[in-house]
mmCIF file with all atom_site columns, C-alpha atoms in Angstrom:
data_model
loop_
_atom_site.group_PDB
_atom_site.id
_atom_site.type_symbol
_atom_site.label_atom_id
_atom_site.label_alt_id
_atom_site.label_comp_id
_atom_site.label_asym_id
_atom_site.label_entity_id
_atom_site.label_seq_id
_atom_site.pdbx_PDB_ins_code
_atom_site.Cartn_x
_atom_site.Cartn_y
_atom_site.Cartn_z
_atom_site.occupancy
_atom_site.B_iso_or_equiv
_atom_site.pdbx_formal_charge
_atom_site.auth_seq_id
_atom_site.auth_comp_id
_atom_site.auth_asym_id
_atom_site.auth_atom_id
_atom_site.pdbx_PDB_model_num
ATOM 1   C CA . MET P 1 1   ? 0.000   0.000   0.000   1.00 0.00 ? 240 MET P CA 1
ATOM 2   C CA . ASP P 1 2   ? 2.882   2.346   0.755   1.00 0.00 ? 241 ASP P CA 1
ATOM 3   C CA . ASP P 1 3   ? 4.103   2.130   -2.862  1.00 0.00 ? 242 ASP P CA 1
ATOM 4   C CA . PHE P 1 4   ? 0.612   2.998   -4.102  1.00 0.00 ? 243 PHE P CA 1
ATOM 5   C CA . MET P 1 5   ? 0.503   6.033   -1.822  1.00 0.00 ? 244 MET P CA 1
ATOM 6   C CA . ASN P 1 6   ? 3.924   7.242   -2.930  1.00 0.00 ? 245 ASN P CA 1
ATOM 7   C CA . ASP P 1 7   ? 3.075   6.797   -6.614  1.00 0.00 ? 246 ASP P CA 1
ATOM 8   C CA . ALA P 1 8   ? -0.305  8.492   -6.342  1.00 0.00 ? 247 ALA P CA 1
ATOM 9   C CA . TYR P 1 9   ? 1.019   11.371  -4.253  1.00 0.00 ? 248 TYR P CA 1
ATOM 10  C CA . ASN P 1 10  ? 4.080   12.083  -6.374  1.00 0.00 ? 249 ASN P CA 1
ATOM 11  C CA . ASP P 1 11  ? 2.248   11.663  -9.678  1.00 0.00 ? 250 ASP P CA 1
ATOM 12  C CA . LEU P 1 12  ? 1.454   15.375  -9.776  1.00 0.00 ? 251 LEU P CA 1
ATOM 13  C CA . PHE P 1 13  ? 5.123   16.253  -9.718  1.00 0.00 ? 252 PHE P CA 1
ATOM 14  C CA . THR P 1 14  ? 6.341   13.597  -12.144 1.00 0.00 ? 253 THR P CA 1
ATOM 15  C CA . THR P 1 15  ? 3.769   14.067  -14.905 1.00 0.00 ? 254 THR P CA 1
ATOM 16  C CA . THR P 1 16  ? 4.336   17.800  -15.268 1.00 0.00 ? 255 THR P CA 1
ATOM 17  C CA . GLN P 1 17  ? 7.325   20.025  -15.905 1.00 0.00 ? 256 GLN P CA 1
ATOM 18  C CA . CYS P 1 18  ? 7.082   21.258  -12.323 1.00 0.00 ? 257 CYS P CA 1
ATOM 19  C CA . PRO P 1 19  ? 10.008  20.955  -9.933  1.00 0.00 ? 258 PRO P CA 1
ATOM 20  C CA . SER P 1 20  ? 9.823   17.966  -7.637  1.00 0.00 ? 259 SER P CA 1
ATOM 21  C CA . GLN P 1 21  ? 8.409   18.295  -4.170  1.00 0.00 ? 260 GLN P CA 1
ATOM 22  C CA . GLN P 1 22  ? 11.934  18.003  -2.791  1.00 0.00 ? 261 GLN P CA 1
ATOM 23  C CA . GLU P 1 23  ? 13.203  20.773  -5.098  1.00 0.00 ? 262 GLU P CA 1
ATOM 24  C CA . LEU P 1 24  ? 10.433  23.104  -3.926  1.00 0.00 ? 263 LEU P CA 1
ATOM 25  C CA . LEU P 1 25  ? 11.243  22.251  -0.320  1.00 0.00 ? 264 LEU P CA 1
ATOM 26  C CA . ASP P 1 26  ? 14.963  22.819  -0.922  1.00 0.00 ? 265 ASP P CA 1
ATOM 27  C CA . TYR P 1 27  ? 14.094  26.142  -2.590  1.00 0.00 ? 266 TYR P CA 1
ATOM 28  C CA . VAL P 1 28  ? 12.098  27.292  0.443   1.00 0.00 ? 267 VAL P CA 1
ATOM 29  C CA . GLN P 1 29  ? 14.844  26.136  2.804   1.00 0.00 ? 268 GLN P CA 1
ATOM 30  C CA . GLY P 1 30  ? 17.511  27.922  0.704   1.00 0.00 ? 269 GLY P CA 1
ATOM 31  C CA . LYS P 1 31  ? 19.406  24.728  -0.109  1.00 0.00 ? 270 LYS P CA 1
ATOM 32  C CA . LEU P 1 32  ? 19.528  25.069  -3.923  1.00 0.00 ? 271 LEU P CA 1
ATOM 33  C CA . SER P 1 33  ? 22.487  26.208  -5.965  1.00 0.00 ? 272 SER P CA 1
ATOM 34  C CA . ALA P 1 34  ? 22.152  29.661  -7.512  1.00 0.00 ? 273 ALA P CA 1
ATOM 35  C CA . GLU P 1 35  ? 21.556  28.128  -10.960 1.00 0.00 ? 274 GLU P CA 1
ATOM 36  C CA . LYS P 1 36  ? 18.877  25.718  -9.745  1.00 0.00 ? 275 LYS P CA 1
ATOM 37  C CA . GLN P 1 37  ? 17.272  28.461  -7.646  1.00 0.00 ? 276 GLN P CA 1
ATOM 38  C CA . HIS P 1 38  ? 17.023  30.620  -10.766 1.00 0.00 ? 277 HIS P CA 1
ATOM 39  C CA . GLU P 1 39  ? 15.383  27.740  -12.692 1.00 0.00 ? 278 GLU P CA 1
ATOM 40  C CA . VAL P 1 40  ? 12.815  27.265  -9.945  1.00 0.00 ? 279 VAL P CA 1
ATOM 41  C CA . GLU P 1 41  ? 12.098  31.009  -9.810  1.00 0.00 ? 280 GLU P CA 1
ATOM 42  C CA . LEU P 1 42  ? 11.523  31.072  -13.573 1.00 0.00 ? 281 LEU P CA 1
ATOM 43  C CA . HIS P 1 43  ? 9.117   28.184  -13.209 1.00 0.00 ? 282 HIS P CA 1
ATOM 44  C CA . LEU P 1 44  ? 7.320   29.848  -10.306 1.00 0.00 ? 283 LEU P CA 1
ATOM 45  C CA . SER P 1 45  ? 6.663   32.921  -12.417 1.00 0.00 ? 284 SER P CA 1
ATOM 46  C CA . ASP P 1 46  ? 4.634   30.756  -14.850 1.00 0.00 ? 285 ASP P CA 1
ATOM 47  C CA . CYS P 1 47  ? 3.088   28.112  -12.579 1.00 0.00 ? 286 CYS P CA 1
ATOM 48  C CA . GLU P 1 48  ? 0.323   29.149  -10.199 1.00 0.00 ? 287 GLU P CA 1
ATOM 49  C CA . LEU P 1 49  ? 0.209   25.738  -8.523  1.00 0.00 ? 288 LEU P CA 1
ATOM 50  C CA . CYS P 1 50  ? 3.896   25.712  -7.622  1.00 0.00 ? 289 CYS P CA 1
ATOM 51  C CA . SER P 1 51  ? 3.792   29.392  -6.623  1.00 0.00 ? 290 SER P CA 1
ATOM 52  C CA . GLU P 1 52  ? 1.000   28.666  -4.171  1.00 0.00 ? 291 GLU P CA 1
ATOM 53  C CA . ALA P 1 53  ? 2.852   25.609  -2.871  1.00 0.00 ? 292 ALA P CA 1
ATOM 54  C CA . VAL P 1 54  ? 5.975   27.689  -2.240  1.00 0.00 ? 293 VAL P CA 1
ATOM 55  C CA . GLU P 1 55  ? 3.875   30.410  -0.639  1.00 0.00 ? 294 GLU P CA 1
ATOM 56  C CA . GLY P 1 56  ? 2.350   27.855  1.721   1.00 0.00 ? 295 GLY P CA 1
ATOM 57  C CA . LEU P 1 57  ? 5.726   26.294  2.522   1.00 0.00 ? 296 LEU P CA 1
ATOM 58  C CA . SER P 1 58  ? 7.234   29.726  3.133   1.00 0.00 ? 297 SER P CA 1
ATOM 59  C CA . ALA P 1 59  ? 4.600   30.473  5.769   1.00 0.00 ? 298 ALA P CA 1
ATOM 60  C CA . PHE P 1 60  ? 6.207   27.972  8.152   1.00 0.00 ? 299 PHE P CA 1
ATOM 61  C CA . GLU P 1 61  ? 8.505   29.596  10.665  1.00 0.00 ? 300 GLU P CA 1
ATOM 62  C CA . LYS P 1 62  ? 10.477  26.408  11.356  1.00 0.00 ? 301 LYS P CA 1
ATOM 63  C CA . LYS P 1 63  ? 11.266  25.269  7.837   1.00 0.00 ? 302 LYS P CA 1
ATOM 64  C CA . GLU P 1 64  ? 13.195  22.217  9.056   1.00 0.00 ? 303 GLU P CA 1
ATOM 65  C CA . ILE P 1 65  ? 9.903   20.698  10.296  1.00 0.00 ? 304 ILE P CA 1
ATOM 66  C CA . ILE P 1 66  ? 8.213   20.957  6.887   1.00 0.00 ? 305 ILE P CA 1
ATOM 67  C CA . PRO P 1 67  ? 9.145   17.393  5.767   1.00 0.00 ? 306 PRO P CA 1
ATOM 68  C CA . VAL P 1 68  ? 7.447   15.983  8.878   1.00 0.00 ? 307 VAL P CA 1
ATOM 69  C CA . TYR P 1 69  ? 4.282   17.962  8.143   1.00 0.00 ? 308 TYR P CA 1
ATOM 70  C CA . LEU P 1 70  ? 4.358   16.899  4.505   1.00 0.00 ? 309 LEU P CA 1
ATOM 71  C CA . ARG P 1 71  ? 4.595   13.218  5.448   1.00 0.00 ? 310 ARG P CA 1
ATOM 72  C CA . GLN P 1 72  ? 1.708   13.598  7.889   1.00 0.00 ? 311 GLN P CA 1
ATOM 73  C CA . MET P 1 73  ? -0.472  15.378  5.327   1.00 0.00 ? 312 MET P CA 1
ATOM 74  C CA . LYS P 1 74  ? 0.437   12.817  2.671   1.00 0.00 ? 313 LYS P CA 1
ATOM 75  C CA . TRP P 1 75  ? -0.510  9.936   4.957   1.00 0.00 ? 314 TRP P CA 1
ATOM 76  C CA . GLN P 1 76  ? -3.816  11.564  5.950   1.00 0.00 ? 315 GLN P CA 1
ATOM 77  C CA . MET P 1 77  ? -4.674  12.313  2.323   1.00 0.00 ? 316 MET P CA 1
ATOM 78  C CA . MET P 1 78  ? -3.942  8.744   1.257   1.00 0.00 ? 317 MET P CA 1
ATOM 79  C CA . LYS P 1 79  ? -6.019  7.333   4.120   1.00 0.00 ? 318 LYS P CA 1
ATOM 80  C CA . LYS P 1 80  ? -8.968  9.493   3.032   1.00 0.00 ? 319 LYS P CA 1
ATOM 81  C CA . LEU P 1 81  ? -8.554  8.481   -0.609  1.00 0.00 ? 320 LEU P CA 1
ATOM 82  C CA . LYS P 1 82  ? -8.403  4.801   0.326   1.00 0.00 ? 321 LYS P CA 1
ATOM 83  C CA . SER P 1 83  ? -11.476 5.163   2.546   1.00 0.00 ? 322 SER P CA 1
ATOM 84  C CA . ARG P 1 84  ? -13.418 6.879   -0.230  1.00 0.00 ? 323 ARG P CA 1
ATOM 85  C CA . LYS P 1 85  ? -12.420 4.192   -2.710  1.00 0.00 ? 324 LYS P CA 1
ATOM 86  C CA . GLN P 1 86  ? -13.534 1.452   -0.327  1.00 0.00 ? 325 GLN P CA 1
ATOM 87  C CA . LYS P 1 87  ? -16.901 3.173   0.192   1.00 0.00 ? 326 LYS P CA 1
ATOM 88  C CA . LYS P 1 88  ? -17.319 3.614   -3.551  1.00 0.00 ? 327 LYS P CA 1
ATOM 89  C CA . ASP P 1 89  ? -16.481 -0.060  -4.158  1.00 0.00 ? 328 ASP P CA 1
ATOM 90  C CA . GLN P 1 90  ? -18.922 -1.092  -1.429  1.00 0.00 ? 329 GLN P CA 1
ATOM 91  C CA . ILE P 1 91  ? -21.729 0.971   -2.989  1.00 0.00 ? 330 ILE P CA 1
ATOM 92  C CA . ALA P 1 92  ? -20.955 -0.518  -6.404  1.00 0.00 ? 331 ALA P CA 1
ATOM 93  C CA . GLY P 1 93  ? -21.132 -4.024  -4.909  1.00 0.00 ? 332 GLY P CA 1
ATOM 94  C CA . HIS P 1 94  ? -24.501 -3.321  -3.290  1.00 0.00 ? 333 HIS P CA 1
ATOM 95  C CA . THR P 1 95  ? -25.816 -1.875  -6.549  1.00 0.00 ? 334 THR P CA 1
ATOM 96  C CA . GLN P 1 96  ? -24.769 -4.979  -8.478  1.00 0.00 ? 335 GLN P CA 1
ATOM 97  C CA . LEU P 1 97  ? -26.371 -7.215  -5.875  1.00 0.00 ? 336 LEU P CA 1
ATOM 98  C CA . ALA P 1 98  ? -29.629 -5.245  -6.076  1.00 0.00 ? 337 ALA P CA 1
ATOM 99  C CA . ILE P 1 99  ? -29.657 -5.499  -9.885  1.00 0.00 ? 338 ILE P CA 1
ATOM 100 C CA . ILE P 1 100 ? -29.044 -9.264  -9.730  1.00 0.00 ? 339 ILE P CA 1
ATOM 101 C CA . CYS P 1 101 ? -31.902 -9.668  -7.223  1.00 0.00 ? 340 CYS P CA 1
ATOM 102 C CA . ILE P 1 102 ? -34.274 -7.673  -9.435  1.00 0.00 ? 341 ILE P CA 1
ATOM 103 C CA . ILE P 1 103 ? -33.328 -9.747  -12.497 1.00 0.00 ? 342 ILE P CA 1
ATOM 104 C CA . ILE P 1 104 ? -33.915 -12.986 -10.566 1.00 0.00 ? 343 ILE P CA 1
ATOM 105 C CA . LEU P 1 105 ? -37.301 -11.720 -9.367  1.00 0.00 ? 344 LEU P CA 1
ATOM 106 C CA . PHE P 1 106 ? -38.331 -10.826 -12.918 1.00 0.00 ? 345 PHE P CA 1
ATOM 107 C CA . MET P 1 107 ? -37.182 -14.234 -14.160 1.00 0.00 ? 346 MET P CA 1
ATOM 108 C CA . LEU P 1 108 ? -39.189 -15.989 -11.419 1.00 0.00 ? 347 LEU P CA 1
ATOM 109 C CA . LEU P 1 109 ? -42.225 -13.857 -12.206 1.00 0.00 ? 348 LEU P CA 1
ATOM 110 C CA . ALA P 1 110 ? -41.892 -14.637 -15.935 1.00 0.00 ? 349 ALA P CA 1
ATOM 111 C CA . ALA P 1 111 ? -41.511 -18.354 -15.170 1.00 0.00 ? 350 ALA P CA 1
ATOM 112 C CA . PHE P 1 112 ? -44.569 -18.259 -12.923 1.00 0.00 ? 351 PHE P CA 1
ATOM 113 C CA . TRP P 1 113 ? -46.712 -16.536 -15.592 1.00 0.00 ? 352 TRP P CA 1
ATOM 114 C CA . ALA P 1 114 ? -45.440 -18.867 -18.308 1.00 0.00 ? 353 ALA P CA 1
ATOM 115 C CA . PHE P 1 115 ? -46.256 -21.902 -16.156 1.00 0.00 ? 354 PHE P CA 1
ATOM 116 C CA . HIS P 1 116 ? -49.642 -20.432 -15.252 1.00 0.00 ? 355 HIS P CA 1
ATOM 117 C CA . PHE P 1 117 ? -50.627 -19.813 -18.903 1.00 0.00 ? 356 PHE P CA 1
ATOM 118 C CA . VAL P 1 118 ? -49.407 -23.270 -19.986 1.00 0.00 ? 357 VAL P CA 1
ATOM 119 C CA . THR P 1 119 ? -51.321 -25.099 -17.251 1.00 0.00 ? 358 THR P CA 1
ATOM 120 C CA . HIS P 1 120 ? -54.404 -22.871 -17.423 1.00 0.00 ? 359 HIS P CA 1
ATOM 121 C CA . PRO P 1 121 ? -54.946 -21.929 -21.060 1.00 0.00 ? 360 PRO P CA 1
ATOM 122 C CA . ALA P 1 122 ? -57.335 -19.094 -21.818 1.00 0.00 ? 361 ALA P CA 1
ATOM 123 C CA . ARG P 1 123 ? -60.827 -20.333 -22.643 1.00 0.00 ? 362 ARG P CA 1
#
């Protein structure tokens, strides 16, 4: 399950041209080289999503604690997503069961009427 959560969570950063989560964190913590910092700043000028992410990360006073918060948020988000998926799957299963029951009832009703008309022909 942990691999699923990592893949799903990091998908946003790997399927776009955006800097990785770690690069944005390093940018906020001032750990990037001048060249890489310039690249990130150029990207931030064009990407609203990353700009807002950096703005949110910058709001933390103790920037060294950010990775802990990110892991906690990631775990909570993945738990909610898994819970929603399980509920959705459960509803789908109940719906299929209800449809099967209705089909069986209609088949029994049709069999009853067919038997009734065969054994008691109209006069």
